[in-house]
Short mmCIF file of C-alpha atoms in Angstrom, two decimals:
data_model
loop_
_atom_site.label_atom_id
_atom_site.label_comp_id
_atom_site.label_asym_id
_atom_site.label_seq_id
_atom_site.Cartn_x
_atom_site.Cartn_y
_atom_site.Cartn_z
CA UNK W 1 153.24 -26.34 -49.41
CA UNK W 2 154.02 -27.71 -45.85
CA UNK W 3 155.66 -25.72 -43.03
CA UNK W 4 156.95 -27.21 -40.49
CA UNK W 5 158.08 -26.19 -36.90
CA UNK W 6 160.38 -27.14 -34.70
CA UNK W 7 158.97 -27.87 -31.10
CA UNK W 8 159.02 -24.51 -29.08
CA UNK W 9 159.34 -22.51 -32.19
CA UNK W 10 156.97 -19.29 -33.26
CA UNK W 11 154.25 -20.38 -34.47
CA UNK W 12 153.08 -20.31 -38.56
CA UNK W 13 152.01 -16.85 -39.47
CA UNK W 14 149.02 -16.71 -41.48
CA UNK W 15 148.32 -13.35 -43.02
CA UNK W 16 144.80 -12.29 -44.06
CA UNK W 17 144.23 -9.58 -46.24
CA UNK W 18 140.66 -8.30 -46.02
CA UNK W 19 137.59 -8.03 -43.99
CA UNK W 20 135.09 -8.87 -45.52
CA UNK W 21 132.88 -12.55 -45.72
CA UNK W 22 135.86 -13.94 -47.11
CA UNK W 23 138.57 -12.48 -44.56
CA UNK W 24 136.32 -13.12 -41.67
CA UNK W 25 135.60 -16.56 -42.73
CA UNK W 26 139.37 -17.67 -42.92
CA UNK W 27 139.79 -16.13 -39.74
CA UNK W 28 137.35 -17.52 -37.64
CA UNK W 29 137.74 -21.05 -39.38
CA UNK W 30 141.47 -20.95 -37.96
CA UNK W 31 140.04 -20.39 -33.86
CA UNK W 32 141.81 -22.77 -32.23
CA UNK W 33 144.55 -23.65 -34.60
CA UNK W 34 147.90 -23.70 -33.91
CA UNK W 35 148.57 -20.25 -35.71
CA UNK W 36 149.25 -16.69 -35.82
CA UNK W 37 147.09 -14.39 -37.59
CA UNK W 38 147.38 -11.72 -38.92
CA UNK W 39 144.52 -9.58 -40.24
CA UNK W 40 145.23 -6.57 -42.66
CA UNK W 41 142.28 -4.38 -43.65
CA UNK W 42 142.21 -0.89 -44.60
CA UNK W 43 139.07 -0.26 -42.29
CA UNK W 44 138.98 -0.90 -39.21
CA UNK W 45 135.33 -2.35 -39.68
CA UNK W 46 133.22 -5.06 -41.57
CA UNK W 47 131.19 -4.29 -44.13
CA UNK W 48 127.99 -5.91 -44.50
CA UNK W 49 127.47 -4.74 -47.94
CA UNK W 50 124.27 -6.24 -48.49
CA UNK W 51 122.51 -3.64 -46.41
CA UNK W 52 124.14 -0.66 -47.99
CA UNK W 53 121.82 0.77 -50.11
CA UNK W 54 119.66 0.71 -46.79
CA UNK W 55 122.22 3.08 -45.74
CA UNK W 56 121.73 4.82 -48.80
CA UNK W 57 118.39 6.08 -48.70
CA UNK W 58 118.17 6.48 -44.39
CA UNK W 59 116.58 3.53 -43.62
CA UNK W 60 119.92 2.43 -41.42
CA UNK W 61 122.69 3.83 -39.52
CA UNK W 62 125.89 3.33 -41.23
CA UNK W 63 127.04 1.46 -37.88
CA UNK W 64 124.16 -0.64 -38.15
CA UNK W 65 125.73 -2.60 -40.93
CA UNK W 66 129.42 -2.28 -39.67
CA UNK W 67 131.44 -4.28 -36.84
CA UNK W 68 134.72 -3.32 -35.36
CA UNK W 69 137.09 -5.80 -36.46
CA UNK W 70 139.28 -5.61 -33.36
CA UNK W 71 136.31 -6.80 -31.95
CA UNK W 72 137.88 -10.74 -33.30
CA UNK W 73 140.75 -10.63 -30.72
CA UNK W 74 138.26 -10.71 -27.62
CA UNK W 75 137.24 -14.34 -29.05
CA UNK W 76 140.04 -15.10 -31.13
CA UNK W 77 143.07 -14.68 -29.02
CA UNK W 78 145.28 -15.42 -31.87
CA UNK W 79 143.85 -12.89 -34.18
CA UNK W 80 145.85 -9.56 -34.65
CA UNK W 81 144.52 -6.90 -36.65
CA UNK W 82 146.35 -4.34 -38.35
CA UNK W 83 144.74 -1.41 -39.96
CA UNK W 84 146.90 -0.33 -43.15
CA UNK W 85 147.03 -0.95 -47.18
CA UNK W 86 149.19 -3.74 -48.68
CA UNK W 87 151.09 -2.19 -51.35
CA UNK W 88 153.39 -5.11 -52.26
CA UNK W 89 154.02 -9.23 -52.00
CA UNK W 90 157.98 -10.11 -51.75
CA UNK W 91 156.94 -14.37 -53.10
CA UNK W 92 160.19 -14.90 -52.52
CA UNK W 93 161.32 -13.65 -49.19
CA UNK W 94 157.78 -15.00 -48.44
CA UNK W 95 156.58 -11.35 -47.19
CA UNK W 96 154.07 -8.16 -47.98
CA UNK W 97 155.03 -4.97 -47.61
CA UNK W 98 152.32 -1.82 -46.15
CA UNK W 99 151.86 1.37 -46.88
CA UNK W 100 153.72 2.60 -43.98
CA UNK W 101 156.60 0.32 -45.33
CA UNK W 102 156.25 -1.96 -42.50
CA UNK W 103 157.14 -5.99 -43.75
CA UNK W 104 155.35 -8.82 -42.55
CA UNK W 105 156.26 -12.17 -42.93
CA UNK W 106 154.07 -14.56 -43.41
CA UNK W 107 154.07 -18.70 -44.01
CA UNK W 108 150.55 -18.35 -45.93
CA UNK W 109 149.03 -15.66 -47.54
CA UNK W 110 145.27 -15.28 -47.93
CA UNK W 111 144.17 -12.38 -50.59
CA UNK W 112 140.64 -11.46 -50.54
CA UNK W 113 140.51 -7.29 -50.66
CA UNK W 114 137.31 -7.38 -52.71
CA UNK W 115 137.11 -5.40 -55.56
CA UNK W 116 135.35 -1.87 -56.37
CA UNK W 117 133.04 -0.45 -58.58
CA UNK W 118 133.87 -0.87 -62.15
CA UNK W 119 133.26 2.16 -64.37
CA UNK W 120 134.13 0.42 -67.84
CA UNK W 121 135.97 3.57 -69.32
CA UNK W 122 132.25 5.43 -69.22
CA UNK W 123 133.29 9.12 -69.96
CA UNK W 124 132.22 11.06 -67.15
CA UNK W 125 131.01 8.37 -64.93
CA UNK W 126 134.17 8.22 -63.00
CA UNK W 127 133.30 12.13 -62.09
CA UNK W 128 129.68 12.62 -62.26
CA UNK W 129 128.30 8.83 -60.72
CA UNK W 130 128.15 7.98 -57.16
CA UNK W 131 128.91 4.25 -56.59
CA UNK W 132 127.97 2.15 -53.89
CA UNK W 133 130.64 0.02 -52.55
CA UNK W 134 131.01 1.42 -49.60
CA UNK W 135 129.97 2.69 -46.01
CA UNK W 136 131.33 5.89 -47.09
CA UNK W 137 130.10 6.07 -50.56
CA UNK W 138 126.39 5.45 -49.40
CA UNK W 139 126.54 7.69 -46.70
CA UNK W 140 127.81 9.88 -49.54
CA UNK W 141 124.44 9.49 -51.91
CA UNK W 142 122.26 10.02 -48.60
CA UNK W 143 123.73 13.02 -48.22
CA UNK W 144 123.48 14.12 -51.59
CA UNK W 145 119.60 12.82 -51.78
CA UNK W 146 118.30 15.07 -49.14
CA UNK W 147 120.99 17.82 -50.29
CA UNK W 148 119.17 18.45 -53.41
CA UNK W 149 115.80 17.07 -51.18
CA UNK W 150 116.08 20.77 -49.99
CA UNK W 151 116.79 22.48 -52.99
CA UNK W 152 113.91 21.21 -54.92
CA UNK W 153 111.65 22.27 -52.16
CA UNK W 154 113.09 26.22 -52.67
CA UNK W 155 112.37 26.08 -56.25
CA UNK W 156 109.98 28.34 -57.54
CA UNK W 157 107.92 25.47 -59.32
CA UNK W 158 106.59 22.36 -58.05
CA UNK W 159 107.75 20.77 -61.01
CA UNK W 160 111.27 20.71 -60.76
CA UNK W 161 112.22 17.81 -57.87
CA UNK W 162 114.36 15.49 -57.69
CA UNK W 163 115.16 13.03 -61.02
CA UNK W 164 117.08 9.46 -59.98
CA UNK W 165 119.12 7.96 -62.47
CA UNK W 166 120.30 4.32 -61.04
CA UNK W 167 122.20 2.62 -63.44
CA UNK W 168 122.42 -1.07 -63.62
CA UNK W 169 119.80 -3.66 -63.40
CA UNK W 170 121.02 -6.49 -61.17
CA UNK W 171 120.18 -6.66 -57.74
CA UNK W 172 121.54 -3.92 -56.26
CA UNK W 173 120.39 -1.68 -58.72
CA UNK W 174 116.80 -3.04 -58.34
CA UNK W 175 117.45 -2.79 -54.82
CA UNK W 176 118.23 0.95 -54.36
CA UNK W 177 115.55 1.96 -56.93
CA UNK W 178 113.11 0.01 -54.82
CA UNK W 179 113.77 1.57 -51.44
CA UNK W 180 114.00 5.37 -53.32
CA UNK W 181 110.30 4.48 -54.87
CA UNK W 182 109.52 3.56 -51.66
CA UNK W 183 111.09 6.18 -49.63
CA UNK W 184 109.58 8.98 -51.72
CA UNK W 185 105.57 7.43 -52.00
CA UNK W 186 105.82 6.73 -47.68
CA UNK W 187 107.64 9.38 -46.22
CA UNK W 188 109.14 12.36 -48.53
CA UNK W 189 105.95 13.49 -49.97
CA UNK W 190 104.09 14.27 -46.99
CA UNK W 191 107.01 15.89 -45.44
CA UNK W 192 108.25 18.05 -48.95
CA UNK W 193 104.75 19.66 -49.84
CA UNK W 194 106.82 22.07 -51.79
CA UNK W 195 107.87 19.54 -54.17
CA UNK W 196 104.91 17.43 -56.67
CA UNK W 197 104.79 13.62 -56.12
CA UNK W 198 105.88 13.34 -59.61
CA UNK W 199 108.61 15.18 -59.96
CA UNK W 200 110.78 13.05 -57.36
CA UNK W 201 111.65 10.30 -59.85
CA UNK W 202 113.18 7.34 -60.08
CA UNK W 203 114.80 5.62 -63.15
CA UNK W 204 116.67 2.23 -64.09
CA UNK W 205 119.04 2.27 -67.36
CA UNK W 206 119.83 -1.58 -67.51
CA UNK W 207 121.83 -2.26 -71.31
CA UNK W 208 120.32 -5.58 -71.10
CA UNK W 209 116.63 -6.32 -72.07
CA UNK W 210 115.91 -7.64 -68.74
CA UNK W 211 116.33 -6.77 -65.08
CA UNK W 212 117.92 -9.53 -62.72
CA UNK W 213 119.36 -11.91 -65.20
CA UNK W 214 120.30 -14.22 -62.52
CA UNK W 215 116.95 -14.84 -61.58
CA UNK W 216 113.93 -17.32 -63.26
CA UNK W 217 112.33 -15.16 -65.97
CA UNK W 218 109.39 -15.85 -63.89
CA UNK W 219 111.01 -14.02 -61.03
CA UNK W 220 112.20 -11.32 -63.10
CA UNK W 221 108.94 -10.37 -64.55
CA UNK W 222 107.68 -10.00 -61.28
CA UNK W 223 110.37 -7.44 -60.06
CA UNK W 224 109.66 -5.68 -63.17
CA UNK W 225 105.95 -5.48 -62.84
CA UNK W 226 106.50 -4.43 -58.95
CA UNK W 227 109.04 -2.11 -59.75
CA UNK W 228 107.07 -0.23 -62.79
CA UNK W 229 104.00 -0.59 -59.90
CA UNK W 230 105.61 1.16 -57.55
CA UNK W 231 106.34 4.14 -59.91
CA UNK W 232 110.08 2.97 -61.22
CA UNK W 233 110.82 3.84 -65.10
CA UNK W 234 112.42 1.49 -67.07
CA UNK W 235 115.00 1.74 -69.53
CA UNK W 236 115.80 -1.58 -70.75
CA UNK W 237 118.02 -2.35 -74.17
CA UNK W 238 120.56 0.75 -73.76
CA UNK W 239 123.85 1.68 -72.17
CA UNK W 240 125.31 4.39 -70.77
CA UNK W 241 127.67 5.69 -73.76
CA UNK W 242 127.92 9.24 -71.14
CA UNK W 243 127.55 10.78 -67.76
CA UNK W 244 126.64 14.31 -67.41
CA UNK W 245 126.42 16.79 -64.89
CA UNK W 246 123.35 16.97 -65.48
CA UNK W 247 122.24 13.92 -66.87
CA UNK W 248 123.25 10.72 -68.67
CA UNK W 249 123.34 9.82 -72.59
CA UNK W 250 122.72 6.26 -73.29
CA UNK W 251 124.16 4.34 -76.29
CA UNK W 252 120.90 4.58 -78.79
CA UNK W 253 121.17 8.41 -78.32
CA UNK W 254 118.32 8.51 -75.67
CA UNK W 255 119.18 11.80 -73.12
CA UNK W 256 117.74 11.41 -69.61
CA UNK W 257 118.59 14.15 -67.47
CA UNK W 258 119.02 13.39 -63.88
CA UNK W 259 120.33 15.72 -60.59
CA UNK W 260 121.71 12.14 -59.15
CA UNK W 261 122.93 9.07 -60.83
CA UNK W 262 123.54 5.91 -58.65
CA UNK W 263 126.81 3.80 -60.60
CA UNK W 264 125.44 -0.07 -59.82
CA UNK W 265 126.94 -1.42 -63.13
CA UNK W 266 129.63 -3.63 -61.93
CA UNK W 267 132.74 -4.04 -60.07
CA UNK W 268 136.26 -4.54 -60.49
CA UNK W 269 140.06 -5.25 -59.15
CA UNK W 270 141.51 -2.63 -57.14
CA UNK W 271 144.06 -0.88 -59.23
CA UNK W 272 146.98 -1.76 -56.13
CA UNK W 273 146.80 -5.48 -57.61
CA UNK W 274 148.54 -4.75 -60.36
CA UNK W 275 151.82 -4.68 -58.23
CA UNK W 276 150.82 -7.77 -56.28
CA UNK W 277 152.68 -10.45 -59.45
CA UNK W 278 149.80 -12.59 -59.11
CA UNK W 279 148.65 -14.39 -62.18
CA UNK W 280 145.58 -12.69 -63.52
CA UNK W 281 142.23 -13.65 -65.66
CA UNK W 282 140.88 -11.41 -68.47
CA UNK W 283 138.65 -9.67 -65.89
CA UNK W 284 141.39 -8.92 -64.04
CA UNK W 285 140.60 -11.45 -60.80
CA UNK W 286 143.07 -14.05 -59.59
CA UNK W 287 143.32 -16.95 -61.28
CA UNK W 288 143.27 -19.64 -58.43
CA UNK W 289 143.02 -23.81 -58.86
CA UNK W 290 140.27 -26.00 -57.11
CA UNK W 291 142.05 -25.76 -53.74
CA UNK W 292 141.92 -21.92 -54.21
CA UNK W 293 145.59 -21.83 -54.00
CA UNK W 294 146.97 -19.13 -56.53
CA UNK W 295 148.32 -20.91 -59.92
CA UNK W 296 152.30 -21.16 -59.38
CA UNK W 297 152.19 -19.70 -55.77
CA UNK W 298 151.97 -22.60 -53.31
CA UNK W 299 150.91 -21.22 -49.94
CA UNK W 300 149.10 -18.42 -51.46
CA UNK W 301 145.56 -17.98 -51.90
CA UNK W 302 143.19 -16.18 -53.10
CA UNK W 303 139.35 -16.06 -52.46
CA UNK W 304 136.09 -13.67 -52.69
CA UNK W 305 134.85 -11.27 -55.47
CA UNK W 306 139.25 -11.04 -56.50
CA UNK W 307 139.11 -14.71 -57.17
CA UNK W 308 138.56 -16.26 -60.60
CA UNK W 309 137.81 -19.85 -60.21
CA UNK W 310 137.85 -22.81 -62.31
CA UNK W 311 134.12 -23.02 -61.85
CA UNK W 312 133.55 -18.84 -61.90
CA UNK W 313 131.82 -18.42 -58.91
CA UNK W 314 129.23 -15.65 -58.78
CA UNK W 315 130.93 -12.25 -56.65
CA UNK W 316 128.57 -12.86 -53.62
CA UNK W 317 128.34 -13.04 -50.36
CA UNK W 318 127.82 -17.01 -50.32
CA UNK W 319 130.66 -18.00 -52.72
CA UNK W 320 133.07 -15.64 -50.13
CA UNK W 321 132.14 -17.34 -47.17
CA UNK W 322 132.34 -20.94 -48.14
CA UNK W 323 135.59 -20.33 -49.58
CA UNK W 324 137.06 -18.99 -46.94
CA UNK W 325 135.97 -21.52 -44.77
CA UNK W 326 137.37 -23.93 -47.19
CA UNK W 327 141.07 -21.71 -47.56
CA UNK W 328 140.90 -22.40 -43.36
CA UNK W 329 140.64 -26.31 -43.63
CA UNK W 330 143.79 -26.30 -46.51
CA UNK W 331 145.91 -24.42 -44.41
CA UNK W 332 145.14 -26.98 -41.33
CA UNK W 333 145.25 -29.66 -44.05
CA UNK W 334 149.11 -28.31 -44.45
CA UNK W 335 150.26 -27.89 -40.83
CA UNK W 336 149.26 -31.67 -40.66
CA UNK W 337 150.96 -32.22 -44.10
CA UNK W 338 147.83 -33.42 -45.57
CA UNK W 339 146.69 -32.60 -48.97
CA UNK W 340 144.35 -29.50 -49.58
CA UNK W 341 140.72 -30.39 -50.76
CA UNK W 342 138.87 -28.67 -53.45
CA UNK W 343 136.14 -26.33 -52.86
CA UNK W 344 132.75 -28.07 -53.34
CA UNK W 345 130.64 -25.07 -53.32
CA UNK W 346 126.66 -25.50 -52.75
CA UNK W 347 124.34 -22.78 -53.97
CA UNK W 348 122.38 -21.86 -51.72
CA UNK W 349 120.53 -19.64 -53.94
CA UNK W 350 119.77 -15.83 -53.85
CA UNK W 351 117.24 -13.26 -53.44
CA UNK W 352 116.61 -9.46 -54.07
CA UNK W 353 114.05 -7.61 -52.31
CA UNK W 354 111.72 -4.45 -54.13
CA UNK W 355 110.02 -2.89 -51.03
CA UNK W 356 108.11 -3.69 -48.59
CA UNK W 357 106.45 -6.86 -48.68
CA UNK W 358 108.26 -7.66 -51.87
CA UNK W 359 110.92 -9.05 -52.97
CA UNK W 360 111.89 -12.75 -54.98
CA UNK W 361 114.23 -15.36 -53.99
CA UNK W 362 115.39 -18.91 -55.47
CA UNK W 363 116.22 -21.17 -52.45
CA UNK W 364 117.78 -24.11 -53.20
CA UNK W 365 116.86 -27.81 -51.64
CA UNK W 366 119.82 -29.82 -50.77
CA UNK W 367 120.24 -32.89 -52.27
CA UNK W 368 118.37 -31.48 -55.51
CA UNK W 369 118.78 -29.52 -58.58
CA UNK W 370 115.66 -27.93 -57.30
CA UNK W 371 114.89 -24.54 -56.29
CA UNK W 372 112.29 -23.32 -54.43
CA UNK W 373 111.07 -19.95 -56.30
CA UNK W 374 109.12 -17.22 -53.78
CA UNK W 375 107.78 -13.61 -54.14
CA UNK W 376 106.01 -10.90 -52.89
CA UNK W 377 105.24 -11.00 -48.62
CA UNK W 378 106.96 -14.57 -48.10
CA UNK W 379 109.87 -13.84 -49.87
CA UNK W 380 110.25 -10.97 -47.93
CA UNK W 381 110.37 -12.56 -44.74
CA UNK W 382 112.86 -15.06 -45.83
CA UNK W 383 115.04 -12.19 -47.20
CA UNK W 384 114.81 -10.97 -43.53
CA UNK W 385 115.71 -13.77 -41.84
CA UNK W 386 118.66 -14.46 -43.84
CA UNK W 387 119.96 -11.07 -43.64
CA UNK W 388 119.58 -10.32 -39.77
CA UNK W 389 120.78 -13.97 -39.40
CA UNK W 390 124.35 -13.32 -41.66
CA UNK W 391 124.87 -10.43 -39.31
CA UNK W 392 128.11 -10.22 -37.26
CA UNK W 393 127.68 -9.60 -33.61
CA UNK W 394 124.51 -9.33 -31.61
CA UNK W 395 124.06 -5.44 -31.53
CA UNK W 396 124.11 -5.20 -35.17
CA UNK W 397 121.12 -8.00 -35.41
CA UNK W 398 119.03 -6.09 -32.91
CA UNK W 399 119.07 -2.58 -34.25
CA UNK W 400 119.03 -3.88 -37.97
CA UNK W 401 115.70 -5.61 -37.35
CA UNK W 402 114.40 -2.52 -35.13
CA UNK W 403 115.13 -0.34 -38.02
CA UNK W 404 113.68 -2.50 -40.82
CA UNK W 405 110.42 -3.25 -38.89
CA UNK W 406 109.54 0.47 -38.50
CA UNK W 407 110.89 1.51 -42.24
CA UNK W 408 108.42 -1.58 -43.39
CA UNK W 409 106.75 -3.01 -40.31
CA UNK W 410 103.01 -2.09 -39.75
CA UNK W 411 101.94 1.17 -38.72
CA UNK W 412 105.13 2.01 -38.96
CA UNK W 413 105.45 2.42 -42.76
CA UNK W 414 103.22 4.79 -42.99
CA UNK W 415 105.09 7.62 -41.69
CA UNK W 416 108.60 6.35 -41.84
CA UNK W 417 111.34 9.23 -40.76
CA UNK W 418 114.46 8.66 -42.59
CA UNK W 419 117.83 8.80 -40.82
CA UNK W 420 119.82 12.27 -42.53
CA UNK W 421 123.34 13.32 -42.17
CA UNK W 422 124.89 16.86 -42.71
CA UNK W 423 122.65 18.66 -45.01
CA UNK W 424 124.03 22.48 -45.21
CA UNK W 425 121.47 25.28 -44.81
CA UNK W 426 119.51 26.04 -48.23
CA UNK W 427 118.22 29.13 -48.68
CA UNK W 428 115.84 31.06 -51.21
CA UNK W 429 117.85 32.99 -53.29
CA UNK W 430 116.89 36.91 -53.17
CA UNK W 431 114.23 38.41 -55.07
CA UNK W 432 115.21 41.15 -57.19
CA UNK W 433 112.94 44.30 -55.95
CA UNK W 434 110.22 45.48 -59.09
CA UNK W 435 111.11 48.69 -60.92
CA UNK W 436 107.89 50.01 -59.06
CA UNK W 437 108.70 49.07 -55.45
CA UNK W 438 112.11 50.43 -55.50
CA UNK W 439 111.17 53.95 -56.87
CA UNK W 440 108.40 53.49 -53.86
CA UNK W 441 111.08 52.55 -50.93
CA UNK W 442 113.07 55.41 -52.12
CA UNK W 443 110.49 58.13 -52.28
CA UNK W 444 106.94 57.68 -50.32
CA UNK W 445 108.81 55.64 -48.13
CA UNK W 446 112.64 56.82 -47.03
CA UNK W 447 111.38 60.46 -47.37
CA UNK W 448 108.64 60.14 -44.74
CA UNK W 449 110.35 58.73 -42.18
CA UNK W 450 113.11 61.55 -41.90
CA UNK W 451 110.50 63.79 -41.60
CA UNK W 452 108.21 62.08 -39.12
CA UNK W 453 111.61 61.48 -36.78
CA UNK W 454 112.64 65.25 -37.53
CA UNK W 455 115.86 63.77 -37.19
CA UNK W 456 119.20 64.56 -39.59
CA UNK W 457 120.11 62.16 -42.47
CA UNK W 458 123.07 61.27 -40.01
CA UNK W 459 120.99 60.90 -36.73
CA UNK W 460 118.08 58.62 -38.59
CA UNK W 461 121.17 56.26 -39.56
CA UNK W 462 122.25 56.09 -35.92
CA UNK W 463 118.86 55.40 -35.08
CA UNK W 464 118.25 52.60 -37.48
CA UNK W 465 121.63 50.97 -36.54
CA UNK W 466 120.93 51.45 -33.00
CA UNK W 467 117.57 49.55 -33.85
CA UNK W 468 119.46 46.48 -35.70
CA UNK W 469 122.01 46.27 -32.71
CA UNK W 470 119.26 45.68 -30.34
CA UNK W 471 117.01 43.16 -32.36
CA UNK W 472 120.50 40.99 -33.47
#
C-alpha cells in the first residue's frame, strides 16, 4: 500500500505499538525519514527482558534493565510517545482507538505488544505462580524471596527454609534456577545462620525429558550436569497437572511442595488482541506474509513474539529486532512506491548462562551452516558482551556491568550483597508461658513486690505505668 502526499501536506503517520526490541527497532530504523511517529506503549520504559531474572533474585536494580522511552525524542525529533493501552483498530477509517478513547490516525500500523506469560489452563497457576514477564513481576518474586527469606530464619527448626519450585526448562527457567543456586551457596547462607544450607532449595519441573531443547544435546548435558552441580533438582518427564498454595502436583502424581513457584512455562497473546480483527494462527499470534505485512491488511504489520511467520521465527530478542528493522525499510520502500522486501532473517544463534563462569552458547559463522558451540568461563564472557552490548543507552551499560562484575567478578563473589526491596517486619510469634512459670509470676513473684514497695494494689500499678511511660 502506497501513500502519497501532496507537497506541503502533513506528513505520513506511522503508529508503533510497543516498546520493546521490535518497537524500538521500527522506530529508530525510520530516523530521518520523512514521517511522523507515533509510539504507543503502556510503560513508559523499555524492557530489557533478558536481564530480568537478574532482577529477580537482587543481582540488579530494576532501572538497571529499563530506559525511559521519552528518552527517543531527544534523538529522534520525529518520535512522539504516548503512554496508554490500544483497545481497538478502526481498518477502515484507517485508525486505533486508546483506552482513554482518544483516536489516532495512522497511514501504517506497526503491532508488536509482545505477549505474556502463558498459563495453559493450569488450575491454580494463574493464582498461586509468579511469572516473569515483567519489571514488575520480578521485582514481585524478589520481594517475595527474601519475604519468606525472613520467615524461615524465625522458625523454630533449621529445617524448614525456603523450597523453589521454577517451572519450565528453557532458558529462562535454567536461568533463574541458576542465579537462586547461586545466590543461596555465595551470599544467603552466611548471612541466614538461622536457616540450614539445605533447606533453601531449588527445583526445575521441565514436562520434557530434557532441559534447553533449543540447544546441541551436547550443550544441554552440560547445563544439566552444572545445574545438578550446583545443587539444582531435576524433575524431568512431568507436568504441572496443579498449583498449590503450598506446593505443585505434577501430571504422574508426583507432589513437590514449595513456599514459591517461579511460572517460566511459556508465553502467550495478550487477551486485548482478540478485539484487534487481525487474522490469527492456532497459537493465537498474527499471521503475517514474508514482508511481515498482516495477511489481508495492506499497511499493517505485525512483528516480535505476536507475529507468526511463514518461517516461525523463534520469540526472541534477535528475530524482534531484525524484523523491525526490516518493517522500517518496507514502509520507506512504500513512501518511494517501491515494493516491500521479505525478511531474510540470519540466526545469529543463542546462549543461556548457569552462574558464574558458566553458561553455553551456539554462535553462528556467517556464510555457514556452522555454529560455533562454547561453555563454561568463555561462554560466559561472550554472554556478557552481548548482553551489556544490546543495552539501550550508556547508563544502563555501565551500571549493568558494575553490578554483574561484583555479583560474579573476583573477590567479589564471595560475599555478594543482594539488592532487597520492601520486606515488612517479621517477628517471632509469642511463646505461650509453661503451666509452671505462670503459677510462679503470679505467686513468688507479683506477691513480693507489693510487699517490698509497701505500696497499695492501686499505687504499685501507678508505679509500674509510671515506669513504662518513662522507658517508651
Amino acid at each position: 500500500m502506497t501513500v502519497t502526499h501532496a507537497p506541503g501536506a502533513e506528513l505520513p503517520h506511522v503508529v508503533v505499538v510497543g516498546g520493546g526490541f521490535a518497537g524500538l527497532a521500527v522506530v529508530k530504523g525510520l530516523a530521518g525519514a520523512p514521517v511522523r511517529i507515533t509510539l504507543v506503549e503502556r510503560r513508559v520504559y523499555n524492557t530489557f527482558q533478558p536481564l530480568l531474572y537478574q532482577v529477580a533474585t537482587g543481582g540488579l536494580n530494576a532501572g538497571d534493565v529499563t530506559y525511559w522511552l521519552r528518552g527517543l525524542h531527544l534523538k529522534q525529533p520525529n518520535v512522539r510517545v504516548v503512554h496508554e493501552h490500544l483497545v481497538g483498530i478502526d481498518h477502515d477509517a484507517r485508525r486505533i482507538r486508546l483506552l482513554n478513547d482518544e483516536w489516532v490516525d495512522f497511514d501504517y500500523l506497526v503491532v508488536c505488544n509482545g505477549v505474556t506469560a502463558n498459563f495453559f489452563g493450569t488450575p491454580g497457576a494463574k493464582e498461586h505462580a509468579l511469572p516473569m514477564y515483567s519489571r514488575s513481576q520480578a521485582l514481585r518474586i524478589r520481594d517475595q524471596l527474601f519475604i519468606r527469606l525472613e520467615n524461615s530464619a524465625f522458625s523454630e527448626t533449621k529445617d524448614d527454609g525456603l523450597r523453589v519450585v521454577v517451572v519450565g526448562g528453557g532458558a529462562t527457567g535454567v536461568e533463574v534456577a541458576g542465579a537462586l543456586a547461586e545466590l543461596r551457596t555465595a551470599g544467603l547462607a552466611p548471612a541466614f545462620p538461622e536457616i540450614h544450607g539445605d533447606a533453601f532449595e531449588v527445583k526445575i519441573v521441565q514436562r520434557g525429558t530434557e532441559l534447553l531443547k533449543a540447544f546441541h544435546p551436547r550443550l544441554r548435558e552440560y547445563a544439566a550436569q552444572e545445574l545438578e552441580r550446583r545443587g539444582v533438582s531435576l524433575h524431568l518427564g512431568a507436568g504441572v497437572a496443579e498449583v498449590r498454595p503450598d506446593g505443585v502436583l505434577l501430571t504422574d502424581g508426583t507432589e513437590i511442595p514449595a513456599d514459591l513457584v517461579v511460572w517460566s512455562a511459556g508465553v502467550g497473546p495478550h487477551a486485548e488482541v482478540d478485539d484487534w480483527d487481525l487474522p490469527r494462527a492456532k497459537n493465537g499470534r498474527i499471521v503475517v506474509g514474508q514482508d511481515l505485512q498482516v495477511e489481508g491488511r495492506p499497511g499493517v504489520f505485525a512483528i516480535g513474539d505476536i507475529a507468526a511467520t511463514p518461517d516461525d521465527l523463534p520469540q526472541l530478542a534477535q528475530p524482534a529486532i531484525q524484523g523491525g528493522k526490516q518493517v522500517a525499510k518496507n514502509i520507506r520502500a512504500l513512501l518511494e512506491g517501491r515494493p516491500t522486501e521479505p525478511l531474510r532473517y540470519f540466526d545469529k544463534g543463542t546462549m543461556a548462562v548457569i552462574g558464574r563462569r558458566a553458561a553455553i552458547a551456539e554462535i553462528a559463522i556467517p556464510g555457514t551452516s556452522a555454529r560455533i558451540k562454547l561453555t563454561a568461563g568463555l561462554a560466559w564472557l561472550v554472554w556478557l558482551f552481548v548482553h551489556i552490548m544490546s543495552l539501550v543507552g550508556p547508563r544502563n551499560k555501565v551500571t549493568t556491568l558494575a553490578g554483574l562484575v561484583t555479583r560474579y567478578g573476583f573477590p567479589f563473589h564471595r560475599r555478594p550483597i543482594p539488592i532487597v526491596g520492601e520486606v515488612p517486619t517479621v517477628r517471632p510469634p509469642k511463646r505461650e508461658p509453661e503451666p509452671h512459670e505462670a503459677e510462679t509470676t503470679d505467686v513468688s513473684q507479683a506477691e513480693p513486690a507489693r510487699q517490698d514497695t509497701g505500696a497499695a494494689p492501686s499505687d504499685h500499678a501507678a508505679q509500674e505505668a509510671d515506669t513504662g511511660a518513662r522507658r517508651r
